[in-house]
DNA sequence: TTGATGATGAATGTCATTTTCAATAAGGAG
DNA sequence: CTCCTTATTGAAAATGACATTCATCATCAA
């Protein structure tokens, strides 16, 4: 199906370079904790929460990384284009996923079982740009989430999560 | 431009009827607090927060309505189709707006000044349905938010909110 | 009219995220 | 390399939106 083919070592290095660039141009300093979080995030396959990331940033090398540090690092990872924030469902909090060297996509979520499907429509992307232009805007991003019921849930009569 | 032409008295009554229907089929009872909140929400022009709604539900008639009651009422108003939930910006919490007897639309937000433009694209709506079908889903809803910089902010060099 | 049960106000709890602050580390100047 | 300024971090406390609890009040069917 869809394999988010993880980044190879060279890719990880390019990602770290992008992060360092952002860090530098903000007058910040290099730090191992930050790169530990970045690596854990980049190696994470699929969607993850802050809590997931805190956990993985720990057991990577016995080095602990506190939640507050992860929270402080996330905005930088977003700005450096390593990650993207997604809201998979009206409840369940904020999720993240790798965006670095990965094609853009949006999400279709089943309100019955929570299954998440990734999709991409160049047609939609194009219309989005047209809409923005028609209002004098220059697009910098968007979030688009479709909700519905999957085949299995419809057969099971599951219209929303228990 | 775009006037969300408020509901007339008859419209308000139809909305209350829709709410009462939902309330009844859930085995709940009629209550004045609930309708006070519903009316305040329906009469609210534009986008509003829970806090805004609590405030308006109060000074409507000297009758106070506590925040917890408003929070308890909101899900019913959503289910009855009187309101719709929107996430206007990556930060700023949850907003609501009237959906009853109002055409569907999505939002384009300026990341510089926070201006919000409403748009509607039948083409996008159609592609959304096609995407859902292609994955065996039946759509029940979606949220779509475009982010960008408006003309004024670009001229001013404002790329993101202070 | 009344009993069963839903609704409300007020207080309290919850949970994600932010802020604070003292201790530590980075890195440029000398 | 050493010093000094300033960013960074862990740890704890603070926030803030929203949920839950519980005693009291209101609704409505019998
Ligand atoms: Mn994804
Ligand atoms: Mn709107
Ligand atoms: Zn499903
Ligand atoms: Zn603007």
XYZ file of C-alpha atoms (C1' of nucleotides) and ligand atoms in Angstrom:
388
model
C 0.000 0.000 0.000
C 1.636 3.112 1.307
C 5.011 2.771 2.847
C 6.333 5.980 4.354
C 9.749 4.487 3.496
C 11.811 5.744 6.374
C 14.656 8.136 5.793
C 18.057 6.593 5.270
C 21.102 7.824 7.141
C 21.811 10.494 4.524
C 18.239 11.691 4.773
C 18.511 11.976 8.531
C 21.590 14.105 8.073
C 19.853 16.396 5.603
C 17.010 16.765 8.078
C 19.364 17.613 10.908
C 21.045 20.146 8.654
C 17.674 21.787 8.020
C 17.050 21.909 11.735
C 20.479 23.403 12.444
C 19.830 26.051 9.831
C 16.650 27.150 11.578
C 18.296 27.001 14.968
C 21.186 29.129 13.809
C 19.159 31.791 12.065
C 17.155 32.202 15.248
C 20.288 32.852 17.270
C 19.830 29.644 19.231
C 22.486 27.105 20.140
C 23.065 23.517 19.156
C 21.987 20.973 21.705
C 21.972 17.218 21.890
C 18.548 16.998 23.472
C 17.061 18.785 20.501
C 18.682 16.451 18.010
C 17.692 13.446 20.065
C 14.075 14.546 19.770
C 14.475 15.288 16.081
C 15.912 11.857 15.349
C 13.248 10.063 17.352
C 10.594 11.992 15.443
C 12.149 11.375 12.043
C 12.477 7.668 12.677
C 8.934 7.348 13.898
C 6.808 5.627 11.265
C 3.257 6.891 11.005
C 1.367 9.262 13.256
C 2.447 9.959 16.792
C 1.573 12.086 19.781
C 3.830 14.158 21.986
C 3.653 11.444 24.583
C 4.808 8.852 22.060
C 7.693 11.076 21.143
C 8.735 11.637 24.725
C 8.829 7.886 25.205
C 10.952 7.258 22.108
C 13.284 10.145 22.792
C 14.103 8.369 26.007
C 14.930 4.787 25.243
C 16.945 5.769 22.180
C 20.144 5.938 24.225
C 19.225 5.830 27.898
C 19.335 9.592 27.682
C 16.130 10.990 29.082
C 14.343 13.878 27.497
C 11.655 15.603 29.453
C 8.265 16.409 28.098
C 8.814 20.120 28.487
C 11.879 19.881 26.287
C 9.959 17.991 23.646
C 7.242 20.620 23.750
C 9.856 23.315 23.374
C 11.466 21.529 20.443
C 8.364 20.771 18.436
C 7.827 24.296 17.045
C 11.361 24.215 15.682
C 10.827 20.852 14.022
C 7.689 22.209 12.415
C 9.407 25.350 11.241
C 12.317 23.359 9.843
C 9.825 21.291 7.870
C 10.761 18.040 9.556
C 7.281 17.444 10.909
C 3.728 18.387 10.249
C 0.946 18.698 12.740
C -2.312 16.895 12.105
C -5.640 16.675 13.855
C -6.737 13.182 13.151
C -10.028 13.398 14.895
C -12.298 15.805 16.648
C -11.337 14.327 19.954
C -7.956 12.700 20.319
C -5.437 15.495 20.608
C -2.728 16.610 18.251
C -0.728 14.169 16.193
C 2.455 14.635 14.242
C 4.118 12.868 11.370
C 7.247 13.270 9.366
C 7.005 15.771 6.533
C 10.672 15.973 5.556
C 11.290 14.430 2.129
C 7.846 12.986 2.069
C 5.016 13.881 -0.292
C 2.139 15.942 1.086
C -1.145 14.254 1.875
C -4.356 14.747 3.821
C -6.429 12.360 5.901
C -9.706 10.488 5.757
C -10.800 9.196 9.152
C -13.471 6.648 10.008
C -15.649 7.969 12.797
C -16.610 4.394 13.604
C -13.304 2.653 14.146
C -10.784 5.457 13.935
C -9.047 4.028 10.872
C -7.014 6.669 9.065
C -6.463 6.673 5.313
C -4.046 9.037 3.637
C -5.026 10.601 0.352
C -3.757 13.151 -2.064
C -5.668 15.045 -4.710
C -3.744 17.314 -6.993
C -7.060 18.670 -8.166
C -7.963 19.811 -4.670
C -4.508 21.260 -4.135
C -4.897 23.246 -7.323
C -8.335 24.598 -6.464
C -7.030 25.598 -3.054
C -4.410 27.752 -4.710
C -7.007 29.287 -7.005
C -9.263 30.105 -4.097
C -6.419 31.736 -2.203
C -5.405 33.797 -5.219
C -8.960 34.953 -5.773
C -8.875 36.501 -2.309
C -5.416 37.981 -2.751
C -3.771 35.455 -0.453
C -0.566 33.506 -0.883
C -0.953 30.058 0.615
C 1.448 28.902 3.298
C -0.341 25.769 4.369
C -3.633 24.061 4.973
C -5.267 21.289 6.900
C -7.924 19.109 5.396
C -9.590 16.221 7.121
C -12.438 14.112 5.814
C -14.647 12.169 8.184
C -16.865 9.251 7.314
C -17.663 5.616 7.940
C -15.677 2.831 6.383
C -17.228 -0.221 4.750
C -16.621 -2.462 7.729
C -18.197 -0.032 10.144
C -21.234 0.455 7.964
C -21.847 -3.285 7.807
C -21.374 -3.498 11.530
C -23.748 -0.571 12.041
C -21.075 1.463 13.797
C -21.863 5.095 13.154
C -19.629 6.589 15.776
C -17.115 5.456 18.281
C -18.458 3.782 21.383
C -19.657 41.119 0.849
C -20.925 38.160 2.752
C -23.757 38.778 5.145
C -24.652 35.756 7.224
C -28.140 37.332 7.172
C -29.352 36.435 10.596
C -32.298 34.162 11.081
C -35.688 35.804 11.324
C -38.127 34.907 14.067
C -39.564 32.041 12.038
C -36.081 30.708 11.423
C -35.326 30.787 15.114
C -38.453 28.786 15.751
C -37.500 26.179 13.157
C -34.099 25.919 14.777
C -35.592 25.452 18.216
C -37.874 22.797 16.765
C -34.852 20.957 15.412
C -33.220 21.154 18.814
C -36.349 19.916 20.580
C -36.507 16.999 18.169
C -32.981 15.914 19.070
C -33.637 16.468 22.752
C -36.794 14.382 22.640
C -35.352 11.472 20.681
C -32.605 11.247 23.248
C -35.097 10.966 26.062
C -34.074 14.320 27.490
C -36.306 17.083 28.794
C -37.014 20.600 27.669
C -35.248 23.321 29.593
C -35.096 27.067 29.410
C -31.345 27.254 29.942
C -30.772 25.118 26.894
C -32.965 27.280 24.707
C -31.390 30.400 26.113
C -28.007 29.101 24.945
C -29.423 28.034 21.599
C -30.943 31.439 20.946
C -27.804 33.288 21.938
C -25.809 31.065 19.591
C -28.227 31.423 16.704
C -28.317 35.185 17.011
C -24.565 35.455 17.185
C -23.212 36.836 13.914
C -19.894 35.366 12.846
C -17.540 33.131 14.731
C -17.590 32.813 18.488
C -15.976 30.955 21.334
C -17.565 29.207 24.265
C -16.637 32.144 26.430
C -18.380 34.534 24.048
C -21.440 32.375 24.185
C -21.475 32.202 27.963
C -21.353 35.988 28.053
C -24.217 36.417 25.604
C -26.324 33.744 27.187
C -26.171 35.847 30.313
C -27.089 39.376 29.433
C -29.869 38.213 27.169
C -32.378 38.437 29.998
C -30.523 38.786 33.262
C -30.784 35.033 33.443
C -27.359 33.617 34.076
C -26.135 30.513 32.341
C -23.054 28.849 33.662
C -20.180 27.731 31.514
C -20.692 24.106 32.429
C -24.242 24.300 31.127
C -23.055 25.838 27.888
C -20.472 23.080 27.510
C -23.157 20.493 28.136
C -25.460 22.092 25.602
C -23.015 22.504 22.745
C -22.968 18.847 21.650
C -26.726 18.975 21.301
C -26.598 22.129 19.225
C -24.042 20.487 16.961
C -26.073 17.334 16.628
C -29.204 19.304 15.870
C -27.325 21.063 13.096
C -27.710 24.499 14.627
C -23.982 25.046 14.925
C -20.762 23.866 13.437
C -17.405 23.676 15.091
C -14.427 25.296 13.394
C -10.744 25.557 14.124
C -9.897 28.972 12.824
C -6.235 28.861 13.554
C -3.503 26.586 14.763
C -3.579 28.300 18.091
C -6.706 30.043 19.270
C -9.047 27.368 20.527
C -12.316 26.148 19.153
C -14.764 28.450 17.471
C -18.374 27.943 16.519
C -20.746 29.475 14.047
C -24.317 29.030 13.009
C -24.894 26.262 10.489
C -28.690 26.136 10.575
C -30.208 27.362 7.310
C -26.871 28.599 6.155
C -24.821 27.263 3.252
C -21.704 25.263 4.007
C -18.328 26.923 3.679
C -14.701 26.543 4.695
C -12.139 29.095 5.858
C -9.070 30.885 4.642
C -7.086 32.497 7.446
C -4.326 35.076 7.259
C -1.434 34.006 9.457
C -0.314 37.612 9.617
C -3.374 39.470 10.865
C -5.821 36.702 11.643
C -8.346 37.840 9.051
C -10.766 35.068 8.145
C -12.323 34.706 4.730
C -15.093 32.221 4.035
C -15.058 30.309 0.770
C -16.938 27.542 -0.912
C -15.833 25.361 -3.779
C -18.297 22.902 -5.193
C -15.427 21.381 -7.093
C -13.556 20.576 -3.903
C -16.695 19.249 -2.267
C -17.198 16.948 -5.214
C -13.635 15.646 -5.240
C -13.910 15.011 -1.512
C -16.854 12.729 -2.132
C -14.995 10.935 -4.911
C -11.979 10.396 -2.694
C -14.149 8.991 0.064
C -15.933 6.638 -2.295
C -12.652 5.412 -3.723
C -11.739 4.206 -0.257
C -15.158 2.739 0.451
C -16.129 5.502 2.838
C -19.370 7.434 3.114
C -18.646 11.008 4.113
C -20.226 12.457 7.221
C -18.255 15.664 7.434
C -14.957 17.379 6.932
C -12.874 20.311 8.045
C -10.791 22.281 5.643
C -8.750 25.314 6.543
C -6.408 27.240 4.273
C -3.647 29.372 5.737
C -1.782 32.153 4.009
C -0.895 35.815 4.015
C -3.262 38.471 2.802
C -2.261 41.323 0.516
C -2.040 43.856 3.320
C 0.174 41.637 5.428
C 2.479 40.892 2.531
C 2.984 44.577 1.853
C 3.558 45.190 5.517
C 6.036 42.315 5.638
C 4.005 40.497 8.254
C 4.594 36.794 7.800
C 3.193 35.617 11.065
C 1.467 37.010 14.068
C 3.575 38.904 16.567
C -50.223 15.959 42.783
C -46.402 13.367 42.898
C -42.537 10.248 42.048
C -38.734 9.201 39.005
C -35.300 11.204 36.683
C -33.172 14.833 33.965
C -31.052 19.617 34.382
C -28.422 23.147 36.646
C -25.008 25.850 39.535
C -20.994 25.581 41.875
C -17.115 23.396 43.050
C -13.663 20.287 41.872
C -11.005 17.296 38.807
C -8.399 16.312 34.558
C -5.169 16.587 31.127
C -2.363 18.822 27.651
C 0.605 22.463 27.218
C 3.155 26.524 29.139
C 5.840 28.942 32.313
C 9.084 29.520 35.951
C 13.506 29.092 37.974
C 17.824 27.366 39.441
C 21.493 24.716 37.615
C 24.089 23.571 33.412
C 26.182 23.881 28.905
C 27.484 26.311 24.490
C 30.414 29.210 22.079
C 32.451 33.774 21.070
C 35.967 37.079 22.939
C 40.272 37.602 24.614
C 42.266 27.388 26.837
C 39.507 30.312 30.052
C 35.909 33.483 30.999
C 31.560 35.495 30.427
C 27.210 35.968 28.466
C 23.184 33.784 27.368
C 20.611 29.718 25.734
C 19.072 25.134 27.453
C 17.267 21.799 30.451
C 14.893 19.245 34.277
C 11.677 19.655 37.638
C 7.941 21.595 39.480
C 4.220 24.628 39.490
C 0.855 27.269 36.761
C -2.649 27.644 33.051
C -6.709 26.973 30.771
C -10.157 24.500 28.363
C -13.265 21.169 29.278
C -15.263 17.265 32.062
C -17.249 15.481 36.190
C -19.383 15.430 40.638
C -23.060 16.243 43.729
C -26.719 18.430 46.093
C -30.782 20.916 44.725
C -34.261 22.202 41.464
C -37.349 21.359 37.468
C -39.885 18.515 34.155
C -43.392 15.510 32.905
C -45.875 11.263 32.699
C -48.870 8.630 35.451
Mn -0.444 11.029 7.467
Mn -17.424 30.729 8.883
Zn -14.391 2.222 10.422
Zn -3.376 39.538 6.973
